[in-house]
């Protein structure tokens, strides 16, 4: 399916989405956190989209907002899509987990939690993945500082 | 030490053992917490991060040329292909068209890297299930490839041969001759691999029907590379998103449907033949031209987001770069194949015995820095 056809199909779901293709080779869809899980479920099960392969899940610190970027691909149609979600609550960022839809999100969301502190609702096993449990702070945030261990300032 | 990754719902006859962090079969620093009942595995909980070096954070500090040199420290057995991924991402962002010569050399070197990685994997796979000879045979053939690399770019493991805009140096005058010698040599050696291990009845009994992964689960877990293809999942990036000179060669995608440990083994053996075929198609006709296209000393990517995927020896490596237009990336994410492949371990190992787990892990072909980054 072409990006244009994808956009027409997805916007018909009335989920208050933003679309953009600027500065990216994919069609980008931004969604509000409360609509994320519904959108992702539709993208996976809809017969015309069938995004069954979540090939990348990335946490990003956009300065004020914390966000997650999902790269989706259909192994049947080979079309690709990027879904973005952001939250401005830096103290208690919460986003729904998609690990019930794609098992790979289980590990990837733990990685994002580890480095950005974003909590994922309904994740079966949300704890630090690379760092120790007692680690203080979230190192990939832009405002993270560690006077002792950090070489990069 | 407090074990942070212990589950609480275990029964009185079950107990925990630690496998690793430095177990001979983990080939790196990975700790597996096993919940076992007798010899049957009930749960596998991987504990990562022993060699996490925050490469993604370091990338936010470094220039684009410097980032390339960090990537070969991740999957050091696919170093060249990792480098290529970043170079391709940067070149696409700059809309920089490299010469045919660069594309063909990159592809040949990439396939040599794949063979050398599979040789090492084959050697240690045999060793893990108790056949030490394979280790020496695998290393004997891998050594020839390392010698070729050493002659051309000075390094044997962390190559840094690819740079944004092309290659660090042109190929050595002996390159073509030595690659052809290697291809002729290795064609006689893969049948030897088969005689020694593939057709060995003990080896087959230890691998057939062990650690079965279905195609649906493979896709859901984001498994790629030979592990995915052994489950009948056609996932070769070289086929469906070809890069460099891969669109001008013909090769078969190695596929099996059984999804067990033996299928994963067979896929890699077939891939050795396919890589040889790709090299043969290209080696006689390396086009003339520049080995490097000029770039600015300080590379600034236009504002935007760039994603490049390549097929390393372990599967799909993705490089995701977010640029704000400065000389450093705003955020870099490496979607490493080993990370997703490891996440499936608990799923396929439950119900097996500990000795089976060693065989399963061997065919997942984990490289720990690729997972930890």
Short mmCIF file of C-alpha atoms in Angstrom, two decimals:
data_model
loop_
_atom_site.label_atom_id
_atom_site.label_comp_id
_atom_site.label_asym_id
_atom_site.label_seq_id
_atom_site.Cartn_x
_atom_site.Cartn_y
_atom_site.Cartn_z
CA UNK A 1 0.00 0.00 0.00
CA UNK A 2 1.33 3.47 -0.79
CA UNK A 3 1.83 6.05 1.94
CA UNK A 4 -1.11 8.04 0.60
CA UNK A 5 -3.46 5.07 0.72
CA UNK A 6 -2.21 4.20 4.21
CA UNK A 7 -2.87 7.73 5.39
CA UNK A 8 -6.39 7.72 3.97
CA UNK A 9 -7.17 4.40 5.58
CA UNK A 10 -5.77 5.26 8.99
CA UNK A 11 -7.28 8.74 9.17
CA UNK A 12 -10.71 7.17 8.60
CA UNK A 13 -10.41 5.60 12.05
CA UNK A 14 -10.96 9.06 13.62
CA UNK A 15 -8.28 8.85 16.26
CA UNK A 16 -7.14 12.47 16.17
CA UNK A 17 -3.82 11.65 14.51
CA UNK A 18 -1.13 13.83 12.98
CA UNK A 19 0.52 12.78 9.73
CA UNK A 20 3.87 13.84 8.37
CA UNK A 21 6.33 12.70 5.74
CA UNK A 22 8.74 15.60 6.11
CA UNK A 23 12.34 14.69 6.83
CA UNK A 24 11.71 10.96 6.90
CA UNK A 25 11.54 8.13 4.39
CA UNK A 26 8.46 6.72 6.15
CA UNK A 27 4.95 7.96 6.75
CA UNK A 28 4.91 9.26 10.33
CA UNK A 29 1.79 9.09 12.48
CA UNK A 30 1.67 10.85 15.83
CA UNK A 31 -0.88 9.73 18.35
CA UNK A 32 -1.91 10.79 21.85
CA UNK A 33 -0.88 8.35 24.62
CA UNK A 34 -4.49 7.44 25.47
CA UNK A 35 -5.19 6.38 21.86
CA UNK A 36 -1.91 4.56 21.29
CA UNK A 37 -2.90 1.02 22.16
CA UNK A 38 -6.10 1.12 20.15
CA UNK A 39 -4.27 2.45 17.10
CA UNK A 40 -1.52 -0.16 17.36
CA UNK A 41 -4.02 -2.97 17.71
CA UNK A 42 -5.87 -1.79 14.63
CA UNK A 43 -2.65 -1.50 12.65
CA UNK A 44 -1.80 -5.05 13.53
CA UNK A 45 -5.14 -6.78 12.98
CA UNK A 46 -6.60 -4.76 10.10
CA UNK A 47 -6.63 -6.93 6.98
CA UNK A 48 -5.33 -4.11 4.78
CA UNK A 49 -2.47 -2.97 7.02
CA UNK A 50 -1.33 -6.14 8.87
CA UNK A 51 1.66 -4.57 10.56
CA UNK A 52 2.83 -7.79 12.18
CA UNK A 53 6.51 -6.89 12.52
CA UNK A 54 7.64 -4.25 15.01
CA UNK A 55 11.21 -3.86 13.85
CA UNK A 56 12.35 -1.03 16.04
CA UNK A 57 11.19 0.64 19.23
CA UNK A 58 13.09 3.73 20.32
CA UNK A 59 12.82 6.06 23.26
CA UNK A 60 13.59 9.72 22.57
CA UNK A 61 14.03 12.70 24.85
CA UNK A 62 12.69 15.63 22.84
CA UNK A 63 13.71 18.20 25.46
CA UNK A 64 10.38 19.00 27.10
CA UNK A 65 8.62 15.82 26.04
CA UNK A 66 9.58 12.20 26.33
CA UNK A 67 8.50 10.00 23.46
CA UNK A 68 8.58 6.56 21.94
CA UNK A 69 8.98 5.84 18.23
CA UNK A 70 7.66 2.59 16.78
CA UNK A 71 8.85 1.34 13.40
CA UNK A 72 6.34 -1.06 11.90
CA UNK A 73 6.48 -3.26 8.85
CA UNK A 74 4.12 -5.78 7.34
CA UNK A 75 5.81 -9.05 6.40
CA UNK A 76 2.97 -9.69 3.93
CA UNK A 77 2.69 -6.35 2.10
CA UNK A 78 6.17 -5.02 2.97
CA UNK A 79 4.87 -1.54 3.64
CA UNK A 80 6.29 0.45 6.53
CA UNK A 81 4.99 3.00 8.99
CA UNK A 82 6.31 5.01 11.93
CA UNK A 83 4.11 5.70 14.94
CA UNK A 84 5.15 8.34 17.46
CA UNK A 85 3.80 9.04 20.89
CA UNK A 86 4.87 11.74 23.34
CA UNK A 87 4.14 12.76 26.89
CA UNK A 88 5.10 16.01 28.62
CA UNK A 89 5.01 14.55 32.13
CA UNK A 90 8.73 14.08 32.81
CA UNK A 91 8.24 13.11 36.44
CA UNK A 92 5.82 10.29 35.80
CA UNK A 93 5.72 9.42 32.10
CA UNK A 94 3.29 6.60 31.41
CA UNK A 95 2.54 4.98 28.05
CA UNK A 96 0.59 1.82 27.30
CA UNK A 97 2.62 -1.27 26.60
CA UNK A 98 2.26 -2.99 23.23
CA UNK A 99 3.98 -6.17 24.39
CA UNK A 100 0.66 -8.00 24.18
CA UNK A 101 0.62 -7.29 20.42
CA UNK A 102 4.29 -7.83 19.58
CA UNK A 103 6.40 -9.98 21.92
CA UNK A 104 9.55 -8.12 20.91
CA UNK A 105 8.22 -5.05 22.73
CA UNK A 106 8.74 -6.93 26.00
CA UNK A 107 12.51 -6.44 25.86
CA UNK A 108 12.47 -3.17 23.97
CA UNK A 109 10.13 -1.45 26.43
CA UNK A 110 12.29 -2.58 29.32
CA UNK A 111 15.23 -0.95 27.57
CA UNK A 112 13.30 2.31 27.17
CA UNK A 113 12.24 2.17 30.82
CA UNK A 114 15.85 1.57 31.81
CA UNK A 115 17.27 4.56 29.94
CA UNK A 116 14.37 7.04 29.85
CA UNK A 117 12.22 6.10 32.83
CA UNK A 118 9.07 5.80 30.73
CA UNK A 119 6.68 3.41 32.45
CA UNK A 120 4.65 1.05 30.32
CA UNK A 121 1.14 0.16 31.47
CA UNK A 122 0.39 -3.57 31.55
CA UNK A 123 3.97 -4.61 30.85
CA UNK A 124 4.41 -8.09 32.39
CA UNK A 125 7.91 -7.57 33.76
CA UNK A 126 8.90 -3.90 33.81
CA UNK A 127 12.29 -3.58 35.46
CA UNK A 128 15.79 -2.43 34.62
CA UNK A 129 17.34 -4.39 31.80
CA UNK A 130 20.97 -3.29 31.43
CA UNK A 131 21.52 -1.25 34.58
CA UNK A 132 21.24 -2.43 38.16
CA UNK A 133 18.00 -2.02 40.09
CA UNK A 134 19.50 0.59 42.40
CA UNK A 135 20.77 2.82 39.57
CA UNK A 136 19.76 6.41 40.12
CA UNK A 137 18.35 8.31 37.14
CA UNK A 138 17.87 7.56 33.47
CA UNK A 139 21.09 7.97 31.46
CA UNK A 140 19.75 8.63 27.96
CA UNK A 141 17.70 11.61 29.09
CA UNK A 142 19.27 14.86 27.95
CA UNK A 143 19.29 16.32 31.46
CA UNK A 144 20.95 13.30 33.07
CA UNK A 145 24.09 14.08 34.99
CA UNK A 146 26.35 11.81 36.93
CA UNK A 147 29.37 13.60 38.38
CA UNK A 148 31.31 10.44 39.13
CA UNK A 149 30.80 7.98 36.30
CA UNK A 150 29.92 10.15 33.37
CA UNK A 151 32.66 10.89 30.85
CA UNK A 152 30.37 12.57 28.33
CA UNK A 153 29.11 15.97 29.36
CA UNK B 1 24.62 -10.52 45.89
CA UNK B 2 20.92 -9.82 45.80
CA UNK B 3 19.39 -11.57 42.80
CA UNK B 4 17.17 -8.92 41.32
CA UNK B 5 15.74 -11.03 38.52
CA UNK B 6 14.22 -13.81 40.58
CA UNK B 7 10.62 -14.74 39.99
CA UNK B 8 8.51 -15.47 43.03
CA UNK B 9 6.05 -18.09 41.84
CA UNK B 10 8.23 -21.15 42.02
CA UNK B 11 7.35 -24.49 43.54
CA UNK B 12 9.15 -26.38 46.27
CA UNK B 13 10.82 -28.96 44.01
CA UNK B 14 12.17 -26.25 41.72
CA UNK B 15 15.47 -24.49 42.20
CA UNK B 16 17.59 -21.81 40.57
CA UNK B 17 20.94 -22.09 38.98
CA UNK B 18 23.08 -19.41 37.44
CA UNK B 19 24.50 -20.07 34.02
CA UNK B 20 27.26 -17.57 33.46
CA UNK B 21 28.07 -14.64 33.52
CA UNK B 22 31.13 -16.31 32.03
CA UNK B 23 29.98 -19.72 31.01
CA UNK B 24 31.91 -21.44 28.19
CA UNK B 25 28.73 -21.69 26.16
CA UNK B 26 27.65 -18.06 26.41
CA UNK B 27 30.68 -16.71 24.47
CA UNK B 28 30.62 -13.44 26.30
CA UNK B 29 29.39 -11.99 29.52
CA UNK B 30 25.78 -13.04 29.80
CA UNK B 31 24.11 -14.43 32.89
CA UNK B 32 21.12 -16.71 32.57
CA UNK B 33 18.99 -17.38 35.63
CA UNK B 34 17.49 -20.79 35.16
CA UNK B 35 14.52 -22.09 37.11
CA UNK B 36 14.73 -25.86 36.84
CA UNK B 37 12.81 -28.86 38.00
CA UNK B 38 15.20 -31.78 37.95
CA UNK B 39 16.83 -31.29 34.60
CA UNK B 40 13.85 -29.63 32.93
CA UNK B 41 13.99 -25.89 32.34
CA UNK B 42 10.96 -24.00 33.65
CA UNK B 43 12.15 -20.49 33.00
CA UNK B 44 15.13 -18.66 31.53
CA UNK B 45 15.71 -15.13 32.70
CA UNK B 46 18.58 -13.38 30.89
CA UNK B 47 20.47 -10.80 32.92
CA UNK B 48 22.17 -8.36 30.55
CA UNK B 49 24.31 -5.31 30.89
CA UNK B 50 27.63 -6.69 32.07
CA UNK B 51 29.40 -5.09 29.11
CA UNK B 52 26.99 -2.30 28.34
CA UNK B 53 29.10 0.64 27.12
CA UNK B 54 26.35 3.19 26.35
CA UNK B 55 27.34 3.42 22.70
CA UNK B 56 24.07 5.19 21.89
CA UNK B 57 24.87 7.94 24.41
CA UNK B 58 28.41 8.26 23.08
CA UNK B 59 27.01 8.70 19.57
CA UNK B 60 25.26 11.89 20.72
CA UNK B 61 28.70 13.33 21.43
CA UNK B 62 30.55 12.06 18.38
CA UNK B 63 30.77 13.15 14.78
CA UNK B 64 29.31 10.90 12.11
CA UNK B 65 32.74 9.62 11.08
CA UNK B 66 33.46 8.65 14.67
CA UNK B 67 30.18 6.79 15.11
CA UNK B 68 31.21 4.33 12.42
CA UNK B 69 34.11 3.24 14.57
CA UNK B 70 31.88 2.46 17.52
CA UNK B 71 29.63 0.13 15.58
CA UNK B 72 32.22 -2.52 14.82
CA UNK B 73 32.72 -2.91 18.56
CA UNK B 74 29.11 -4.02 18.86
CA UNK B 75 28.88 -7.08 16.65
CA UNK B 76 32.60 -7.60 16.20
CA UNK B 77 32.03 -10.64 14.00
CA UNK B 78 30.01 -8.60 11.50
CA UNK B 79 32.12 -5.48 11.95
CA UNK B 80 32.22 -4.56 8.29
CA UNK B 81 28.48 -4.87 7.81
CA UNK B 82 27.81 -2.77 10.91
CA UNK B 83 30.10 -0.05 9.55
CA UNK B 84 28.34 -0.25 6.22
CA UNK B 85 24.96 0.34 7.86
CA UNK B 86 26.00 3.67 9.38
CA UNK B 87 27.79 4.74 6.19
CA UNK B 88 24.71 3.97 4.10
CA UNK B 89 22.49 5.89 6.51
CA UNK B 90 24.77 8.93 6.37
CA UNK B 91 25.15 8.74 2.59
CA UNK B 92 21.39 8.47 2.09
CA UNK B 93 20.86 11.47 4.33
CA UNK B 94 23.40 13.50 2.36
CA UNK B 95 22.01 12.14 -0.93
CA UNK B 96 25.54 11.12 -1.77
CA UNK B 97 25.82 8.64 -4.62
CA UNK B 98 28.87 6.40 -4.31
CA UNK B 99 30.61 4.77 -7.28
CA UNK B 100 29.90 1.27 -8.52
CA UNK B 101 33.38 0.25 -7.45
CA UNK B 102 32.58 1.14 -3.83
CA UNK B 103 29.27 -0.72 -3.94
CA UNK B 104 30.80 -3.90 -5.35
CA UNK B 105 33.77 -3.92 -2.97
CA UNK B 106 31.46 -3.31 -0.02
CA UNK B 107 29.31 -6.22 -1.02
CA UNK B 108 32.24 -8.61 -1.50
CA UNK B 109 33.78 -7.61 1.82
CA UNK B 110 30.39 -7.90 3.50
CA UNK B 111 29.88 -11.45 2.26
CA UNK B 112 33.43 -12.41 3.29
CA UNK B 113 32.56 -11.07 6.73
CA UNK B 114 29.43 -13.20 6.78
CA UNK B 115 31.40 -16.32 5.88
CA UNK B 116 34.02 -15.59 8.52
CA UNK B 117 31.30 -15.08 11.14
CA UNK B 118 29.55 -18.31 10.15
CA UNK B 119 32.88 -20.18 10.25
CA UNK B 120 33.45 -19.07 13.80
CA UNK B 121 29.86 -19.89 14.69
CA UNK B 122 30.19 -23.36 13.16
CA UNK B 123 33.38 -24.01 15.10
CA UNK B 124 31.98 -23.01 18.47
CA UNK B 125 28.64 -24.67 17.77
CA UNK B 126 30.48 -27.97 17.47
CA UNK B 127 32.51 -27.18 20.54
CA UNK B 128 29.39 -26.40 22.57
CA UNK B 129 27.93 -29.81 21.84
CA UNK B 130 31.25 -31.53 22.50
CA UNK B 131 33.12 -31.75 19.19
CA UNK B 132 36.38 -29.89 19.58
CA UNK B 133 37.72 -30.59 16.08
CA UNK B 134 35.20 -28.25 14.47
CA UNK B 135 36.69 -25.37 16.41
CA UNK B 136 40.05 -25.79 14.69
CA UNK B 137 38.56 -26.40 11.25
CA UNK B 138 36.37 -23.30 11.51
CA UNK B 139 39.24 -21.14 12.60
CA UNK B 140 41.53 -22.50 9.90
CA UNK B 141 39.19 -21.23 7.17
CA UNK B 142 38.33 -18.03 8.96
CA UNK B 143 42.02 -17.24 9.21
CA UNK B 144 42.29 -16.99 5.41
CA UNK B 145 39.60 -14.29 5.37
CA UNK B 146 41.25 -12.41 8.21
CA UNK B 147 44.52 -12.46 6.26
CA UNK B 148 42.78 -10.95 3.24
CA UNK B 149 41.29 -8.19 5.39
CA UNK B 150 44.58 -7.55 7.11
CA UNK B 151 46.32 -7.07 3.78
CA UNK B 152 43.66 -4.70 2.46
CA UNK B 153 42.83 -2.56 5.48
CA UNK B 154 45.29 -3.44 8.23
CA UNK B 155 42.81 -4.92 10.68
CA UNK B 156 41.59 -8.43 11.26
CA UNK B 157 38.53 -7.99 13.43
CA UNK B 158 37.32 -4.39 13.89
CA UNK B 159 37.81 -3.39 10.30
CA UNK B 160 36.75 0.27 9.92
CA UNK B 161 37.13 -0.25 6.19
CA UNK B 162 33.88 1.55 5.33
CA UNK B 163 33.76 5.28 5.87
CA UNK B 164 31.00 7.75 4.94
CA UNK B 165 31.60 8.40 1.24
CA UNK B 166 33.25 5.10 0.40
CA UNK B 167 36.21 3.10 1.61
CA UNK B 168 39.23 3.98 3.71
CA UNK B 169 41.67 2.57 1.13
CA UNK B 170 41.47 0.91 -2.24
CA UNK B 171 41.72 -2.87 -2.27
CA UNK B 172 45.18 -4.40 -2.09
CA UNK B 173 46.58 -5.53 -5.49
CA UNK B 174 46.44 -9.14 -4.25
CA UNK B 175 42.84 -8.89 -3.12
CA UNK B 176 41.12 -10.43 -6.14
CA UNK B 177 43.63 -13.25 -6.43
CA UNK B 178 43.43 -14.16 -2.76
CA UNK B 179 39.65 -14.02 -2.61
CA UNK B 180 39.50 -16.40 -5.57
CA UNK B 181 41.95 -18.72 -3.85
CA UNK B 182 39.79 -18.64 -0.76
CA UNK B 183 36.59 -19.37 -2.70
CA UNK B 184 38.22 -22.37 -4.40
CA UNK B 185 39.57 -23.59 -1.07
CA UNK B 186 36.34 -23.13 0.86
CA UNK B 187 34.24 -24.94 -1.73
CA UNK B 188 36.08 -28.12 -0.83
CA UNK B 189 35.71 -27.45 2.89
CA UNK B 190 31.94 -27.05 3.29
CA UNK B 191 31.42 -30.73 2.32
CA UNK B 192 33.99 -31.52 4.98
CA UNK B 193 31.86 -29.59 7.48
CA UNK B 194 28.91 -31.72 6.45
CA UNK B 195 30.83 -34.98 6.82
CA UNK B 196 32.17 -33.99 10.20
CA UNK B 197 29.13 -32.48 11.91
CA UNK B 198 25.98 -32.07 9.81
CA UNK B 199 25.67 -35.77 9.02
CA UNK B 200 26.80 -36.92 12.44
CA UNK B 201 24.02 -38.95 14.02
CA UNK B 202 24.81 -37.84 17.58
CA UNK B 203 24.76 -34.22 16.52
CA UNK B 204 21.44 -34.68 14.73
CA UNK B 205 19.88 -36.35 17.75
CA UNK B 206 20.94 -33.44 19.90
CA UNK B 207 19.53 -30.79 17.59
CA UNK B 208 16.49 -32.13 15.73
CA UNK B 209 13.22 -31.16 17.36
CA UNK B 210 15.04 -29.08 19.98
CA UNK B 211 14.04 -25.47 20.68
CA UNK B 212 11.30 -25.22 18.08
CA UNK B 213 10.27 -21.70 17.05
CA UNK B 214 7.18 -21.16 14.91
CA UNK B 215 7.00 -18.59 12.14
CA UNK B 216 4.33 -16.53 13.94
CA UNK B 217 6.42 -16.35 17.10
CA UNK B 218 9.53 -15.50 15.11
CA UNK B 219 7.82 -12.47 13.60
CA UNK B 220 6.23 -11.42 16.89
CA UNK B 221 9.56 -11.58 18.71
CA UNK B 222 11.24 -9.59 15.94
CA UNK B 223 13.62 -12.46 15.27
CA UNK B 224 15.61 -12.08 12.06
CA UNK B 225 18.52 -13.57 10.17
CA UNK B 226 19.18 -17.31 10.02
CA UNK B 227 17.14 -17.84 13.20
CA UNK B 228 14.01 -16.43 11.57
CA UNK B 229 14.63 -18.10 8.22
CA UNK B 230 14.89 -21.52 9.87
CA UNK B 231 11.25 -21.05 10.90
CA UNK B 232 10.13 -20.43 7.33
CA UNK B 233 10.10 -16.67 7.80
CA UNK B 234 11.47 -14.97 4.72
CA UNK B 235 13.30 -12.06 6.30
CA UNK B 236 16.50 -11.51 4.34
CA UNK B 237 17.07 -7.74 4.12
CA UNK B 238 19.38 -8.40 1.15
CA UNK B 239 16.33 -9.66 -0.72
CA UNK B 240 13.59 -7.22 0.13
CA UNK B 241 15.52 -3.99 0.81
CA UNK B 242 18.71 -4.57 -1.23
CA UNK B 243 21.59 -2.20 -0.60
CA UNK B 244 25.05 -1.64 -2.18
CA UNK B 245 25.50 -4.09 -5.09
CA UNK B 246 23.10 -6.74 -3.82
CA UNK B 247 20.46 -5.82 -6.39
CA UNK B 248 22.71 -6.99 -9.23
CA UNK B 249 23.47 -10.50 -7.98
CA UNK B 250 21.26 -13.58 -7.85
CA UNK B 251 21.21 -15.82 -4.82
CA UNK B 252 18.73 -18.00 -3.00
CA UNK B 253 17.41 -17.13 0.40
CA UNK B 254 18.20 -20.05 2.70
CA UNK B 255 14.90 -21.20 4.17
CA UNK B 256 13.80 -24.11 6.34
CA UNK B 257 10.41 -24.77 7.84
CA UNK B 258 11.19 -26.95 10.85
CA UNK B 259 12.24 -24.06 13.11
CA UNK B 260 14.36 -26.31 15.31
CA UNK B 261 18.02 -26.15 16.22
CA UNK B 262 19.04 -28.36 13.30
CA UNK B 263 17.17 -26.12 10.84
CA UNK B 264 18.98 -23.06 12.15
CA UNK B 265 22.22 -24.95 11.67
CA UNK B 266 21.34 -25.94 8.11
CA UNK B 267 20.35 -22.40 7.15
CA UNK B 268 23.79 -21.10 8.04
CA UNK B 269 25.52 -23.89 6.13
CA UNK B 270 23.45 -23.06 3.05
CA UNK B 271 24.24 -19.38 3.50
CA UNK B 272 27.93 -20.20 3.21
CA UNK B 273 27.26 -21.50 -0.31
CA UNK B 274 25.12 -18.48 -1.20
CA UNK B 275 27.76 -16.02 0.02
CA UNK B 276 30.39 -17.81 -2.06
CA UNK B 277 28.08 -17.51 -5.05
CA UNK B 278 27.61 -13.76 -4.51
CA UNK B 279 31.37 -13.25 -4.27
CA UNK B 280 31.96 -15.27 -7.45
CA UNK B 281 29.46 -13.16 -9.38
CA UNK B 282 31.21 -9.93 -8.42
CA UNK B 283 34.90 -10.69 -8.01
CA UNK B 284 35.83 -10.82 -11.71
CA UNK B 285 34.18 -7.55 -12.60
CA UNK B 286 35.03 -5.00 -9.97
CA UNK B 287 34.32 -1.74 -11.84
CA UNK B 288 36.96 0.93 -12.23
CA UNK B 289 36.40 4.18 -10.43
CA UNK B 290 37.09 6.07 -7.24
CA UNK B 291 37.18 4.20 -3.98
CA UNK B 292 36.07 7.28 -2.12
CA UNK B 293 33.72 10.14 -2.87
CA UNK B 294 34.73 13.44 -1.30
CA UNK B 295 32.73 14.57 1.72
CA UNK B 296 33.06 17.54 4.00
CA UNK B 297 35.49 17.10 6.87
CA UNK B 298 32.63 17.92 9.23
CA UNK B 299 29.51 16.08 8.15
CA UNK B 300 26.23 17.74 9.05
CA UNK B 301 23.10 15.77 8.24
CA UNK B 302 20.03 17.74 7.21
CA UNK B 303 17.31 17.96 9.85
CA UNK B 304 15.28 14.80 9.78
CA UNK B 305 15.16 11.11 10.62
CA UNK B 306 17.01 8.36 8.81
CA UNK B 307 16.68 4.61 9.06
CA UNK B 308 18.89 2.09 7.35
CA UNK B 309 18.64 -1.67 7.70
CA UNK B 310 21.21 -4.22 6.61
CA UNK B 311 21.60 -7.98 6.96
CA UNK B 312 24.46 -8.87 9.26
CA UNK B 313 25.52 -12.44 9.93
CA UNK B 314 23.03 -12.49 12.81
CA UNK B 315 20.12 -10.78 11.10
CA UNK B 316 18.59 -7.38 10.64
CA UNK B 317 20.61 -4.48 11.98
CA UNK B 318 18.79 -1.15 11.96
CA UNK B 319 20.43 2.23 12.40
CA UNK B 320 18.01 4.98 13.34
CA UNK B 321 19.46 8.50 13.33
CA UNK B 322 17.57 11.60 14.42
CA UNK B 323 19.36 14.72 13.25
CA UNK B 324 18.63 18.32 14.18
CA UNK B 325 21.02 19.60 11.51
CA UNK B 326 24.13 19.87 13.69
CA UNK B 327 27.40 17.96 13.42
CA UNK B 328 26.27 15.47 16.07
CA UNK B 329 23.20 13.28 15.90
CA UNK B 330 20.41 14.12 18.35
CA UNK B 331 19.67 10.46 18.99
CA UNK B 332 20.98 7.22 17.55
CA UNK B 333 19.36 3.86 18.09
CA UNK B 334 20.86 0.57 17.01
CA UNK B 335 18.25 -2.09 16.49
CA UNK B 336 20.61 -4.99 16.94
CA UNK B 337 19.64 -8.48 15.75
CA UNK B 338 21.07 -10.24 18.81
CA UNK B 339 18.82 -8.30 21.17
CA UNK B 340 15.64 -9.60 19.56
CA UNK B 341 17.08 -13.07 19.04
CA UNK B 342 17.92 -13.34 22.73
CA UNK B 343 14.42 -12.30 23.76
CA UNK B 344 13.06 -15.51 22.23
CA UNK B 345 15.33 -17.75 24.31
CA UNK B 346 12.94 -18.21 27.24
CA UNK B 347 10.10 -18.94 24.85
CA UNK B 348 11.84 -21.78 23.01
CA UNK B 349 13.91 -23.24 25.85
CA UNK B 350 11.12 -23.94 28.34
CA UNK B 351 10.62 -27.69 28.66
CA UNK B 352 14.09 -28.55 27.36
CA UNK B 353 17.01 -29.91 29.33
CA UNK B 354 20.06 -27.85 30.27
CA UNK B 355 22.19 -29.63 27.67
CA UNK B 356 19.59 -28.67 25.06
CA UNK B 357 19.81 -25.05 26.17
CA UNK B 358 23.49 -25.06 25.25
CA UNK B 359 22.64 -26.30 21.74
CA UNK B 360 19.80 -23.78 21.40
CA UNK B 361 22.00 -20.90 22.46
CA UNK B 362 24.67 -22.02 20.02
CA UNK B 363 22.30 -21.76 17.07
CA UNK B 364 20.95 -18.39 18.18
CA UNK B 365 24.54 -17.25 17.51
CA UNK B 366 24.55 -14.57 20.19
CA UNK B 367 27.27 -11.96 20.27
CA UNK B 368 26.91 -10.26 23.64
CA UNK B 369 28.19 -6.75 22.79
CA UNK B 370 25.64 -6.75 19.99
CA UNK B 371 22.95 -7.19 22.64
CA UNK B 372 24.39 -4.91 25.31
CA UNK B 373 25.75 -2.18 23.07
#
